[in-house]
mmCIF file of C-alpha atoms in Angstrom:
data_model
loop_
_atom_site.group_PDB
_atom_site.id
_atom_site.type_symbol
_atom_site.label_atom_id
_atom_site.label_comp_id
_atom_site.label_asym_id
_atom_site.label_seq_id
_atom_site.Cartn_x
_atom_site.Cartn_y
_atom_site.Cartn_z
ATOM 1 C CA UNK A 27 0.276 -0.016 0.119
ATOM 2 C CA UNK A 28 2.886 2.319 0.761
ATOM 3 C CA UNK A 29 4.542 1.662 -2.399
ATOM 4 C CA UNK A 30 1.467 2.164 -4.547
ATOM 5 C CA UNK A 31 0.501 5.373 -2.692
ATOM 6 C CA UNK A 32 4.210 7.125 -3.034
ATOM 7 C CA UNK A 33 4.055 5.909 -6.601
ATOM 8 C CA UNK A 34 0.901 7.959 -7.303
ATOM 9 C CA UNK A 35 2.101 10.798 -5.647
ATOM 10 C CA UNK A 36 5.797 10.669 -7.102
ATOM 11 C CA UNK A 37 4.156 10.479 -10.593
ATOM 12 C CA UNK A 38 2.130 13.500 -9.814
ATOM 13 C CA UNK A 39 5.150 15.016 -9.005
ATOM 14 C CA UNK A 40 7.114 14.065 -11.764
ATOM 15 C CA UNK A 41 4.150 14.946 -14.433
ATOM 16 C CA UNK A 42 2.342 17.942 -13.003
ATOM 17 C CA UNK A 43 4.588 19.731 -10.388
ATOM 18 C CA UNK A 44 8.008 19.987 -11.600
ATOM 19 C CA UNK A 45 9.467 23.109 -14.205
ATOM 20 C CA UNK A 46 8.441 21.702 -17.506
ATOM 21 C CA UNK A 47 6.466 18.546 -16.576
ATOM 22 C CA UNK A 48 7.141 15.197 -18.073
ATOM 23 C CA UNK A 49 9.951 17.259 -20.158
ATOM 24 C CA UNK A 50 11.583 18.731 -17.217
ATOM 25 C CA UNK A 51 11.236 15.207 -15.351
ATOM 26 C CA UNK A 52 13.354 13.768 -18.284
ATOM 27 C CA UNK A 53 15.655 16.164 -18.873
ATOM 28 C CA UNK A 54 16.700 15.947 -14.995
ATOM 29 C CA UNK A 55 17.224 12.534 -15.792
ATOM 30 C CA UNK A 56 19.681 13.048 -18.322
ATOM 31 C CA UNK A 57 21.645 15.373 -15.853
ATOM 32 C CA UNK A 58 21.345 12.544 -13.382
ATOM 33 C CA UNK A 59 22.945 9.868 -15.694
ATOM 34 C CA UNK A 60 25.579 12.450 -16.669
ATOM 35 C CA UNK A 61 26.435 13.040 -13.059
ATOM 36 C CA UNK A 62 26.663 9.141 -12.340
ATOM 37 C CA UNK A 63 28.883 8.736 -15.011
ATOM 38 C CA UNK A 64 31.269 11.291 -13.966
ATOM 39 C CA UNK A 65 30.752 10.964 -10.456
ATOM 40 C CA UNK A 66 34.148 11.061 -9.696
ATOM 41 C CA UNK A 67 34.936 14.271 -10.858
ATOM 42 C CA UNK A 68 31.110 15.643 -9.809
ATOM 43 C CA UNK A 69 31.304 18.234 -6.974
ATOM 44 C CA UNK A 70 30.445 17.108 -3.909
ATOM 45 C CA UNK A 71 27.368 19.636 -3.540
ATOM 46 C CA UNK A 72 26.079 17.934 -6.674
ATOM 47 C CA UNK A 73 26.258 14.383 -5.368
ATOM 48 C CA UNK A 74 24.497 15.541 -2.282
ATOM 49 C CA UNK A 75 21.836 17.210 -4.266
ATOM 50 C CA UNK A 76 21.180 14.190 -6.064
ATOM 51 C CA UNK A 77 20.886 12.174 -2.652
ATOM 52 C CA UNK A 78 17.899 13.993 -1.846
ATOM 53 C CA UNK A 79 15.902 11.832 -4.511
ATOM 54 C CA UNK A 80 16.660 8.351 -2.514
ATOM 55 C CA UNK A 81 16.205 10.030 0.972
ATOM 56 C CA UNK A 82 12.866 11.775 -0.328
ATOM 57 C CA UNK A 83 11.453 9.164 -2.393
ATOM 58 C CA UNK A 84 12.370 6.039 -0.028
ATOM 59 C CA UNK A 85 11.688 8.051 2.926
ATOM 60 C CA UNK A 86 8.403 8.763 2.243
ATOM 61 C CA UNK A 87 7.408 5.176 1.694
ATOM 62 C CA UNK A 88 7.649 4.909 5.603
ATOM 63 C CA UNK A 89 5.554 7.851 6.457
ATOM 64 C CA UNK A 90 1.745 7.397 6.079
ATOM 65 C CA UNK A 91 0.906 10.914 4.888
ATOM 66 C CA UNK A 92 1.332 10.179 1.405
ATOM 67 C CA UNK A 93 -1.774 7.467 1.494
ATOM 68 C CA UNK A 94 -3.597 10.217 3.868
ATOM 69 C CA UNK A 95 -2.913 12.419 0.687
ATOM 70 C CA UNK A 96 -5.260 10.288 -1.786
ATOM 71 C CA UNK A 97 -8.922 9.450 -1.712
ATOM 72 C CA UNK A 98 -9.302 5.653 -0.815
ATOM 73 C CA UNK A 99 -9.083 3.999 -4.004
ATOM 74 C CA UNK A 100 -5.414 6.021 -4.637
ATOM 75 C CA UNK A 101 -7.296 8.250 -6.922
ATOM 76 C CA UNK A 102 -4.926 11.353 -7.851
ATOM 77 C CA UNK A 103 -7.751 13.752 -9.016
ATOM 78 C CA UNK A 104 -9.595 13.534 -5.836
ATOM 79 C CA UNK A 105 -8.459 13.996 -2.133
ATOM 80 C CA UNK A 106 -5.787 16.494 -0.552
ATOM 81 C CA UNK A 107 -3.352 15.640 -3.431
ATOM 82 C CA UNK A 108 -5.872 17.384 -6.088
ATOM 83 C CA UNK A 109 -6.122 20.365 -4.108
ATOM 84 C CA UNK A 110 -2.417 20.991 -2.536
ATOM 85 C CA UNK A 111 -0.420 18.643 -4.687
ATOM 86 C CA UNK A 112 2.693 16.274 -3.346
ATOM 87 C CA UNK A 113 3.632 18.734 -0.651
ATOM 88 C CA UNK A 114 5.517 16.105 1.036
ATOM 89 C CA UNK A 115 7.979 15.529 -1.712
ATOM 90 C CA UNK A 116 8.399 19.279 -2.915
ATOM 91 C CA UNK A 117 11.761 19.438 -1.389
ATOM 92 C CA UNK A 118 12.668 17.690 -4.762
ATOM 93 C CA UNK A 119 11.648 20.591 -6.978
ATOM 94 C CA UNK A 120 14.214 22.886 -6.787
ATOM 95 C CA UNK A 121 17.094 19.767 -7.532
ATOM 96 C CA UNK A 122 15.032 18.590 -10.333
ATOM 97 C CA UNK A 123 15.001 21.983 -11.853
ATOM 98 C CA UNK A 124 18.866 21.979 -11.630
ATOM 99 C CA UNK A 125 19.459 18.610 -12.699
ATOM 100 C CA UNK A 126 17.202 19.552 -15.989
ATOM 101 C CA UNK A 127 19.464 22.499 -16.406
ATOM 102 C CA UNK A 128 22.462 20.018 -16.629
ATOM 103 C CA UNK A 129 20.673 17.733 -18.873
ATOM 104 C CA UNK A 130 20.450 20.474 -20.917
ATOM 105 C CA UNK A 131 23.696 21.663 -21.306
ATOM 106 C CA UNK A 132 24.910 18.552 -22.114
ATOM 107 C CA UNK A 133 21.976 17.708 -24.977
ATOM 108 C CA UNK A 134 23.462 21.201 -25.821
ATOM 109 C CA UNK A 135 27.269 20.043 -25.692
ATOM 110 C CA UNK A 136 26.971 16.751 -27.603
ATOM 111 C CA UNK A 137 23.727 16.574 -29.644
ATOM 112 C CA UNK A 138 23.405 20.137 -30.791
ATOM 113 C CA UNK A 139 27.487 19.646 -32.727
ATOM 114 C CA UNK A 140 26.084 16.826 -34.550
ATOM 115 C CA UNK A 141 23.094 19.371 -35.738
ATOM 116 C CA UNK A 142 25.626 21.825 -37.453
ATOM 117 C CA UNK A 143 25.813 20.014 -40.605
ATOM 118 C CA UNK A 144 21.792 20.042 -41.438
ATOM 119 C CA UNK A 145 20.350 22.617 -43.581
ATOM 120 C CA UNK A 146 19.770 25.929 -41.987
ATOM 121 C CA UNK A 147 16.107 26.180 -43.779
ATOM 122 C CA UNK A 148 15.340 22.866 -42.632
ATOM 123 C CA UNK A 149 16.706 23.150 -39.165
ATOM 124 C CA UNK A 150 14.419 26.893 -38.831
ATOM 125 C CA UNK A 151 11.430 25.028 -40.149
ATOM 126 C CA UNK A 152 11.680 22.545 -37.733
ATOM 127 C CA UNK A 153 12.455 24.611 -34.703
ATOM 128 C CA UNK A 154 9.216 26.917 -35.967
ATOM 129 C CA UNK A 155 7.007 24.051 -36.022
ATOM 130 C CA UNK A 156 8.164 22.633 -32.583
ATOM 131 C CA UNK A 157 7.640 25.690 -30.947
ATOM 132 C CA UNK A 158 4.125 26.237 -32.339
ATOM 133 C CA UNK A 159 3.405 22.730 -31.119
ATOM 134 C CA UNK A 160 5.152 23.243 -27.749
ATOM 135 C CA UNK A 161 2.914 26.662 -27.490
ATOM 136 C CA UNK A 162 -0.276 24.741 -28.286
ATOM 137 C CA UNK A 163 0.818 21.862 -26.031
ATOM 138 C CA UNK A 164 1.537 24.371 -23.277
ATOM 139 C CA UNK A 165 -1.429 26.605 -23.527
ATOM 140 C CA UNK A 166 -4.039 23.417 -23.280
ATOM 141 C CA UNK A 167 -1.892 22.425 -20.217
ATOM 142 C CA UNK A 168 -2.489 25.559 -18.432
ATOM 143 C CA UNK A 169 -5.868 26.241 -19.562
ATOM 144 C CA UNK A 170 -7.472 24.252 -16.644
ATOM 145 C CA UNK A 171 -5.124 25.358 -13.818
ATOM 146 C CA UNK A 172 -5.124 28.999 -14.808
ATOM 147 C CA UNK A 173 -9.190 28.846 -14.901
ATOM 148 C CA UNK A 174 -9.359 27.150 -11.808
ATOM 149 C CA UNK A 175 -7.288 29.577 -9.997
ATOM 150 C CA UNK A 176 -8.890 32.103 -11.626
ATOM 151 C CA UNK A 177 -11.857 30.964 -9.811
ATOM 152 C CA UNK A 178 -9.940 30.631 -6.401
ATOM 153 C CA UNK A 179 -8.685 34.011 -6.757
ATOM 154 C CA UNK A 180 -11.869 35.331 -7.081
ATOM 155 C CA UNK A 181 -13.320 33.736 -3.859
ATOM 156 C CA UNK A 182 -10.619 34.976 -1.914
ATOM 157 C CA UNK A 183 -10.939 38.552 -3.048
ATOM 158 C CA UNK A 184 -14.712 37.850 -1.959
ATOM 159 C CA UNK A 185 -13.772 36.740 1.249
ATOM 160 C CA UNK A 186 -11.262 39.490 1.717
ATOM 161 C CA UNK A 187 -13.342 42.699 0.406
ATOM 162 C CA UNK A 188 -14.072 43.784 3.965
ATOM 163 C CA UNK A 189 -10.443 44.592 4.324
ATOM 164 C CA UNK A 190 -9.690 45.883 1.006
ATOM 165 C CA UNK A 191 -9.659 49.729 -0.202
ATOM 166 C CA UNK A 192 -11.036 52.448 1.891
ATOM 167 C CA UNK A 193 -13.384 50.772 3.700
ATOM 168 C CA UNK A 194 -11.153 48.367 6.037
ATOM 169 C CA UNK A 195 -11.238 49.204 9.789
ATOM 170 C CA UNK A 196 -8.637 51.820 10.961
ATOM 171 C CA UNK A 197 -7.437 52.018 14.520
ATOM 172 C CA UNK A 198 -8.949 48.714 15.403
ATOM 173 C CA UNK A 199 -8.861 44.911 16.588
ATOM 174 C CA UNK A 200 -10.808 42.463 14.389
ATOM 175 C CA UNK A 201 -11.544 39.268 15.960
ATOM 176 C CA UNK A 202 -11.113 36.093 13.358
ATOM 177 C CA UNK A 203 -13.319 32.952 13.601
ATOM 178 C CA UNK A 204 -11.498 29.576 14.440
ATOM 179 C CA UNK A 205 -12.088 28.104 11.154
ATOM 180 C CA UNK A 206 -9.712 25.553 11.284
ATOM 181 C CA UNK A 207 -9.368 25.576 15.235
ATOM 182 C CA UNK A 208 -6.833 27.555 17.001
ATOM 183 C CA UNK A 209 -4.859 29.326 14.228
ATOM 184 C CA UNK A 210 -4.732 33.094 13.811
ATOM 185 C CA UNK A 211 -3.490 33.102 9.921
ATOM 186 C CA UNK A 212 -4.549 29.668 8.934
ATOM 187 C CA UNK A 213 -6.831 29.958 6.469
ATOM 188 C CA UNK A 214 -6.532 33.947 6.688
ATOM 189 C CA UNK A 215 -2.748 34.429 5.432
ATOM 190 C CA UNK A 216 -3.778 37.927 4.053
ATOM 191 C CA UNK A 217 -4.687 38.878 7.710
ATOM 192 C CA UNK A 218 -1.175 39.382 9.249
ATOM 193 C CA UNK A 219 -0.024 41.470 12.489
ATOM 194 C CA UNK A 220 3.275 43.244 12.261
ATOM 195 C CA UNK A 221 5.527 42.061 14.945
ATOM 196 C CA UNK A 222 5.268 45.430 17.081
ATOM 197 C CA UNK A 223 1.599 44.416 17.317
ATOM 198 C CA UNK A 224 0.817 48.117 16.827
ATOM 199 C CA UNK A 225 -0.361 48.500 13.039
ATOM 200 C CA UNK A 226 -3.528 50.098 12.472
ATOM 201 C CA UNK A 227 -5.303 46.929 12.378
ATOM 202 C CA UNK A 228 -4.849 44.306 14.558
ATOM 203 C CA UNK A 229 -6.371 40.423 14.292
ATOM 204 C CA UNK A 230 -6.988 38.165 17.218
ATOM 205 C CA UNK A 231 -8.549 34.897 17.649
ATOM 206 C CA UNK A 232 -12.374 35.103 18.482
ATOM 207 C CA UNK A 233 -13.821 33.800 21.700
ATOM 208 C CA UNK A 234 -13.079 33.352 25.502
ATOM 209 C CA UNK A 235 -9.602 35.139 25.134
ATOM 210 C CA UNK A 236 -10.981 38.080 22.995
ATOM 211 C CA UNK A 237 -12.086 39.785 26.435
ATOM 212 C CA UNK A 238 -8.272 39.693 27.264
ATOM 213 C CA UNK A 239 -7.378 41.484 23.941
ATOM 214 C CA UNK A 240 -9.675 44.295 24.591
ATOM 215 C CA UNK A 241 -8.100 44.749 28.082
ATOM 216 C CA UNK A 242 -4.719 44.811 26.482
ATOM 217 C CA UNK A 243 -5.880 47.175 23.578
ATOM 218 C CA UNK A 244 -8.663 49.156 25.476
ATOM 219 C CA UNK A 245 -8.555 52.467 23.206
ATOM 220 C CA UNK A 246 -9.550 50.643 20.046
ATOM 221 C CA UNK A 247 -12.461 49.904 17.791
ATOM 222 C CA UNK A 248 -13.524 46.334 17.803
ATOM 223 C CA UNK A 249 -15.225 44.000 15.315
ATOM 224 C CA UNK A 250 -15.580 40.384 14.374
ATOM 225 C CA UNK A 251 -14.986 39.204 10.941
ATOM 226 C CA UNK A 252 -18.102 36.768 9.943
ATOM 227 C CA UNK A 253 -18.853 35.036 6.749
ATOM 228 C CA UNK A 254 -21.878 32.839 5.332
ATOM 229 C CA UNK A 255 -20.977 29.997 2.984
ATOM 230 C CA UNK A 256 -17.731 28.015 3.047
ATOM 231 C CA UNK A 257 -14.116 29.681 2.973
ATOM 232 C CA UNK A 258 -13.012 26.479 0.972
ATOM 233 C CA UNK A 259 -12.453 28.095 -2.418
ATOM 234 C CA UNK A 260 -13.086 24.649 -4.729
ATOM 235 C CA UNK A 261 -16.257 23.695 -3.809
ATOM 236 C CA UNK A 262 -19.828 25.052 -4.715
ATOM 237 C CA UNK A 263 -20.448 26.946 -1.898
ATOM 238 C CA UNK A 264 -19.509 31.079 -2.241
ATOM 239 C CA UNK A 265 -18.568 32.812 0.957
ATOM 240 C CA UNK A 266 -20.336 35.948 2.080
ATOM 241 C CA UNK A 267 -18.434 37.949 4.678
ATOM 242 C CA UNK A 268 -19.467 41.045 6.885
ATOM 243 C CA UNK A 269 -17.070 42.972 9.655
ATOM 244 C CA UNK A 270 -19.514 43.576 12.678
ATOM 245 C CA UNK A 271 -19.071 45.928 15.293
ATOM 246 C CA UNK A 272 -18.212 44.400 18.606
ATOM 247 C CA UNK A 273 -18.680 46.135 22.284
ATOM 248 C CA UNK A 274 -17.731 45.525 25.652
ATOM 249 C CA UNK A 275 -20.774 45.644 28.144
ATOM 250 C CA UNK A 276 -19.844 45.678 32.194
ATOM 251 C CA UNK A 277 -21.696 45.442 35.276
ATOM 252 C CA UNK A 278 -22.375 42.597 38.246
ATOM 253 C CA UNK A 279 -25.118 41.015 36.241
ATOM 254 C CA UNK A 280 -25.207 40.642 32.558
ATOM 255 C CA UNK A 281 -28.086 39.514 30.708
ATOM 256 C CA UNK A 282 -28.555 38.401 27.167
ATOM 257 C CA UNK A 283 -31.799 38.614 25.217
ATOM 258 C CA UNK A 284 -31.736 35.715 22.576
ATOM 259 C CA UNK A 285 -34.816 36.017 20.049
ATOM 260 C CA UNK A 286 -35.491 33.176 17.523
ATOM 261 C CA UNK A 287 -38.036 32.592 14.835
ATOM 262 C CA UNK A 288 -39.650 29.047 14.548
ATOM 263 C CA UNK A 289 -41.189 28.987 11.225
ATOM 264 C CA UNK A 290 -43.937 27.260 10.382
ATOM 265 C CA UNK A 291 -44.529 23.816 9.993
ATOM 266 C CA UNK A 292 -41.981 22.647 12.672
ATOM 267 C CA UNK A 293 -42.472 20.018 14.927
ATOM 268 C CA UNK A 294 -40.422 20.468 17.977
ATOM 269 C CA UNK A 295 -37.869 22.815 19.277
ATOM 270 C CA UNK A 296 -35.245 22.478 22.335
ATOM 271 C CA UNK A 297 -32.424 24.303 23.971
ATOM 272 C CA UNK A 298 -28.987 23.396 24.822
ATOM 273 C CA UNK A 299 -26.999 26.043 27.259
ATOM 274 C CA UNK A 300 -23.464 25.369 27.817
ATOM 275 C CA UNK A 301 -20.400 27.053 29.748
ATOM 276 C CA UNK A 302 -17.057 25.242 30.537
ATOM 277 C CA UNK A 303 -18.385 23.914 33.793
ATOM 278 C CA UNK A 304 -21.833 22.478 32.630
ATOM 279 C CA UNK A 305 -24.648 22.326 30.706
ATOM 280 C CA UNK A 306 -28.522 22.123 30.596
ATOM 281 C CA UNK A 307 -31.558 21.267 27.823
ATOM 282 C CA UNK A 308 -34.623 23.217 28.177
ATOM 283 C CA UNK A 309 -38.035 23.057 25.934
ATOM 284 C CA UNK A 310 -38.869 25.557 23.789
ATOM 285 C CA UNK A 311 -42.414 26.369 22.521
ATOM 286 C CA UNK A 312 -42.480 25.148 18.969
ATOM 287 C CA UNK A 313 -45.417 27.413 17.647
ATOM 288 C CA UNK A 314 -44.834 29.639 14.811
ATOM 289 C CA UNK A 315 -43.416 33.142 15.459
ATOM 290 C CA UNK A 316 -40.539 34.729 17.666
ATOM 291 C CA UNK A 317 -39.487 33.579 21.089
ATOM 292 C CA UNK A 318 -36.815 34.933 23.252
ATOM 293 C CA UNK A 319 -34.880 33.121 25.969
ATOM 294 C CA UNK A 320 -32.602 35.143 28.582
ATOM 295 C CA UNK A 321 -29.340 34.178 30.241
ATOM 296 C CA UNK A 322 -28.480 36.273 33.211
ATOM 297 C CA UNK A 323 -24.803 35.733 34.080
ATOM 298 C CA UNK A 324 -23.531 36.803 37.745
ATOM 299 C CA UNK A 325 -20.301 35.955 39.337
ATOM 300 C CA UNK A 326 -20.892 32.346 39.389
ATOM 301 C CA UNK A 327 -23.671 31.087 37.331
ATOM 302 C CA UNK A 328 -25.709 31.738 34.461
ATOM 303 C CA UNK A 329 -29.812 31.443 35.267
ATOM 304 C CA UNK A 330 -31.924 30.678 32.093
ATOM 305 C CA UNK A 331 -35.256 32.259 31.807
ATOM 306 C CA UNK A 332 -38.281 32.057 29.391
ATOM 307 C CA UNK A 333 -38.073 28.511 29.081
ATOM 308 C CA UNK A 334 -38.413 25.253 31.177
ATOM 309 C CA UNK A 335 -36.041 22.528 31.748
ATOM 310 C CA UNK A 336 -36.768 19.563 29.638
ATOM 311 C CA UNK A 337 -35.948 17.088 32.753
ATOM 312 C CA UNK A 338 -36.033 17.364 36.507
ATOM 313 C CA UNK A 339 -32.573 16.732 36.534
ATOM 314 C CA UNK A 340 -31.839 19.907 34.869
ATOM 315 C CA UNK A 341 -31.778 23.206 36.891
ATOM 316 C CA UNK A 342 -32.380 26.765 35.476
ATOM 317 C CA UNK A 343 -28.782 27.893 36.949
ATOM 318 C CA UNK A 344 -25.683 26.783 35.566
ATOM 319 C CA UNK A 345 -22.047 27.233 36.882
ATOM 320 C CA UNK A 346 -19.809 29.664 34.832
ATOM 321 C CA UNK A 347 -15.860 30.119 35.136
ATOM 322 C CA UNK A 348 -14.552 33.407 35.640
ATOM 323 C CA UNK A 349 -13.342 33.342 31.848
ATOM 324 C CA UNK A 350 -15.887 31.198 30.198
ATOM 325 C CA UNK A 351 -18.130 31.372 27.201
ATOM 326 C CA UNK A 352 -22.012 30.737 27.421
ATOM 327 C CA UNK A 353 -23.051 29.148 24.275
ATOM 328 C CA UNK A 354 -26.864 28.430 23.542
ATOM 329 C CA UNK A 355 -28.147 26.310 20.601
ATOM 330 C CA UNK A 356 -31.766 26.260 19.867
ATOM 331 C CA UNK A 357 -32.810 23.309 17.739
ATOM 332 C CA UNK A 358 -35.731 23.148 15.757
ATOM 333 C CA UNK A 359 -37.099 20.109 14.280
ATOM 334 C CA UNK A 360 -39.276 20.078 10.895
ATOM 335 C CA UNK A 361 -39.618 16.531 10.113
ATOM 336 C CA UNK A 362 -38.220 13.331 11.521
ATOM 337 C CA UNK A 363 -34.886 13.875 9.581
ATOM 338 C CA UNK A 364 -34.944 17.136 8.666
ATOM 339 C CA UNK A 365 -33.926 20.395 11.329
ATOM 340 C CA UNK A 366 -31.873 23.300 11.437
ATOM 341 C CA UNK A 367 -30.267 25.316 14.162
ATOM 342 C CA UNK A 368 -29.635 28.863 15.801
ATOM 343 C CA UNK A 369 -26.541 29.408 17.817
ATOM 344 C CA UNK A 370 -25.044 32.247 20.267
ATOM 345 C CA UNK A 371 -21.836 32.672 21.722
ATOM 346 C CA UNK A 372 -21.060 34.898 24.576
ATOM 347 C CA UNK A 373 -18.029 35.410 25.778
ATOM 348 C CA UNK A 374 -17.880 36.679 29.453
ATOM 349 C CA UNK A 375 -15.309 37.392 31.990
ATOM 350 C CA UNK A 376 -15.003 38.368 35.681
ATOM 351 C CA UNK A 377 -12.737 40.644 37.841
ATOM 352 C CA UNK A 378 -12.927 42.744 40.492
ATOM 353 C CA UNK A 379 -16.693 41.694 40.990
ATOM 354 C CA UNK A 380 -17.700 42.867 37.722
ATOM 355 C CA UNK A 381 -18.631 40.731 34.858
ATOM 356 C CA UNK A 382 -17.722 41.682 31.261
ATOM 357 C CA UNK A 383 -18.933 40.405 28.003
ATOM 358 C CA UNK A 384 -18.732 40.940 24.220
ATOM 359 C CA UNK A 385 -21.371 41.321 21.635
ATOM 360 C CA UNK A 386 -22.761 37.577 21.262
ATOM 361 C CA UNK A 387 -21.920 35.809 17.543
ATOM 362 C CA UNK A 388 -24.927 34.854 16.349
ATOM 363 C CA UNK A 389 -25.529 32.204 13.675
ATOM 364 C CA UNK A 390 -28.576 30.258 11.511
ATOM 365 C CA UNK A 391 -27.226 27.182 10.700
ATOM 366 C CA UNK A 392 -29.505 26.141 7.640
ATOM 367 C CA UNK A 393 -27.356 24.208 5.462
ATOM 368 C CA UNK A 394 -25.110 21.360 7.527
ATOM 369 C CA UNK A 395 -22.314 22.112 5.206
ATOM 370 C CA UNK A 396 -21.845 25.463 6.740
ATOM 371 C CA UNK A 397 -22.482 24.777 10.672
ATOM 372 C CA UNK A 398 -19.386 25.698 13.015
ATOM 373 C CA UNK A 399 -18.405 28.822 11.688
ATOM 374 C CA UNK A 400 -19.868 29.543 8.562
ATOM 375 C CA UNK A 401 -23.353 29.907 9.147
ATOM 376 C CA UNK A 402 -23.275 33.781 10.572
ATOM 377 C CA UNK A 403 -26.568 34.995 10.528
ATOM 378 C CA UNK A 404 -26.423 37.910 7.826
ATOM 379 C CA UNK A 405 -29.893 39.850 6.914
ATOM 380 C CA UNK A 406 -30.162 39.674 3.411
ATOM 381 C CA UNK A 407 -28.108 36.124 2.966
ATOM 382 C CA UNK A 408 -30.836 34.283 4.857
ATOM 383 C CA UNK A 409 -34.311 33.242 4.125
ATOM 384 C CA UNK A 410 -37.086 35.631 5.984
ATOM 385 C CA UNK A 411 -38.249 32.352 7.468
ATOM 386 C CA UNK A 412 -35.052 32.298 9.910
ATOM 387 C CA UNK A 413 -34.194 34.868 12.284
ATOM 388 C CA UNK A 414 -32.231 35.301 15.095
ATOM 389 C CA UNK A 415 -30.794 38.266 17.394
ATOM 390 C CA UNK A 416 -29.124 38.555 20.609
ATOM 391 C CA UNK A 417 -28.524 41.822 22.822
ATOM 392 C CA UNK A 418 -26.336 42.020 25.998
ATOM 393 C CA UNK A 419 -26.958 44.355 28.923
ATOM 394 C CA UNK A 420 -25.435 44.943 32.218
ATOM 395 C CA UNK A 421 -26.666 46.210 35.472
#
């Protein structure tokens, strides 16, 4: 299995990724042969460079990652190999270009002189025909990748639209979603902080630690980057982004009012409220219309109001830590196997007898492919049957 997987990956590297594709690989083979024939006289650095081939190729046979690049049926046109390339073998890209240059030099030194006696007009005609055929082949080979990458570029431009031009945030901190867990610049490589953390716009992870960021930069304007759709540019879903203002609310007790709309035809609805210290389930009236849930957060607990506990073992008061995130999820069932959910995330902190919270993040997850970060509630991008709103106040 390891040999078969690596054979597919190495062929993809030699045919699609090295400079010149198969032609470049053939020239590199010529260059390697010439080095092998004169290895006694070859520069030690060239021999070390040639040694990368057995070390990288054979070494990767013992590594499971190359099988993970492929789909289960070893299909090179699917899986990570299709989107990211044979990245475990990228160390061979530069050496292949070097040996292709050596092979080209050898051909010029040994083959070109033999062509000196050929009629110049015949040679010119053959060269022109070869150039035309090569241009057609290169153009055909590049058409597909260029088209795909143009579509990817357009998708990224749309995703980064809130940060381009004169409309970008100034003297601000922008909280970014953890699309691929706690990686600040993955996948948002374009949104980077300067080493001094003193640029006009700073970027930070959204979530429970965001309150610590506001404490470190108290005089800036805060935004949250949200989007609806998927950030992956190669699927059939577009990304629709927005920058939303975020405010810090303080008080001995903070109250979040979460209003959700239950559409017609819904069979049942339930709520899960969770903190890092505990969770509880509650019943929600499934009659069509807007319903409001209140969450009062004090120094030690969050009290759920407006709904009844789903079971006798659930209390209205849940424990909450000093630094925590109160997550409320509303599940609406519309058929035995069809439903959707609303969600609110409220980052909270506690210090010196005062609670602090950021503006809640809310989402309407109507497509399972976008749940967990790509379902931000953006008015105008969501069907009118669905509505969610969350506000927080302190006293």
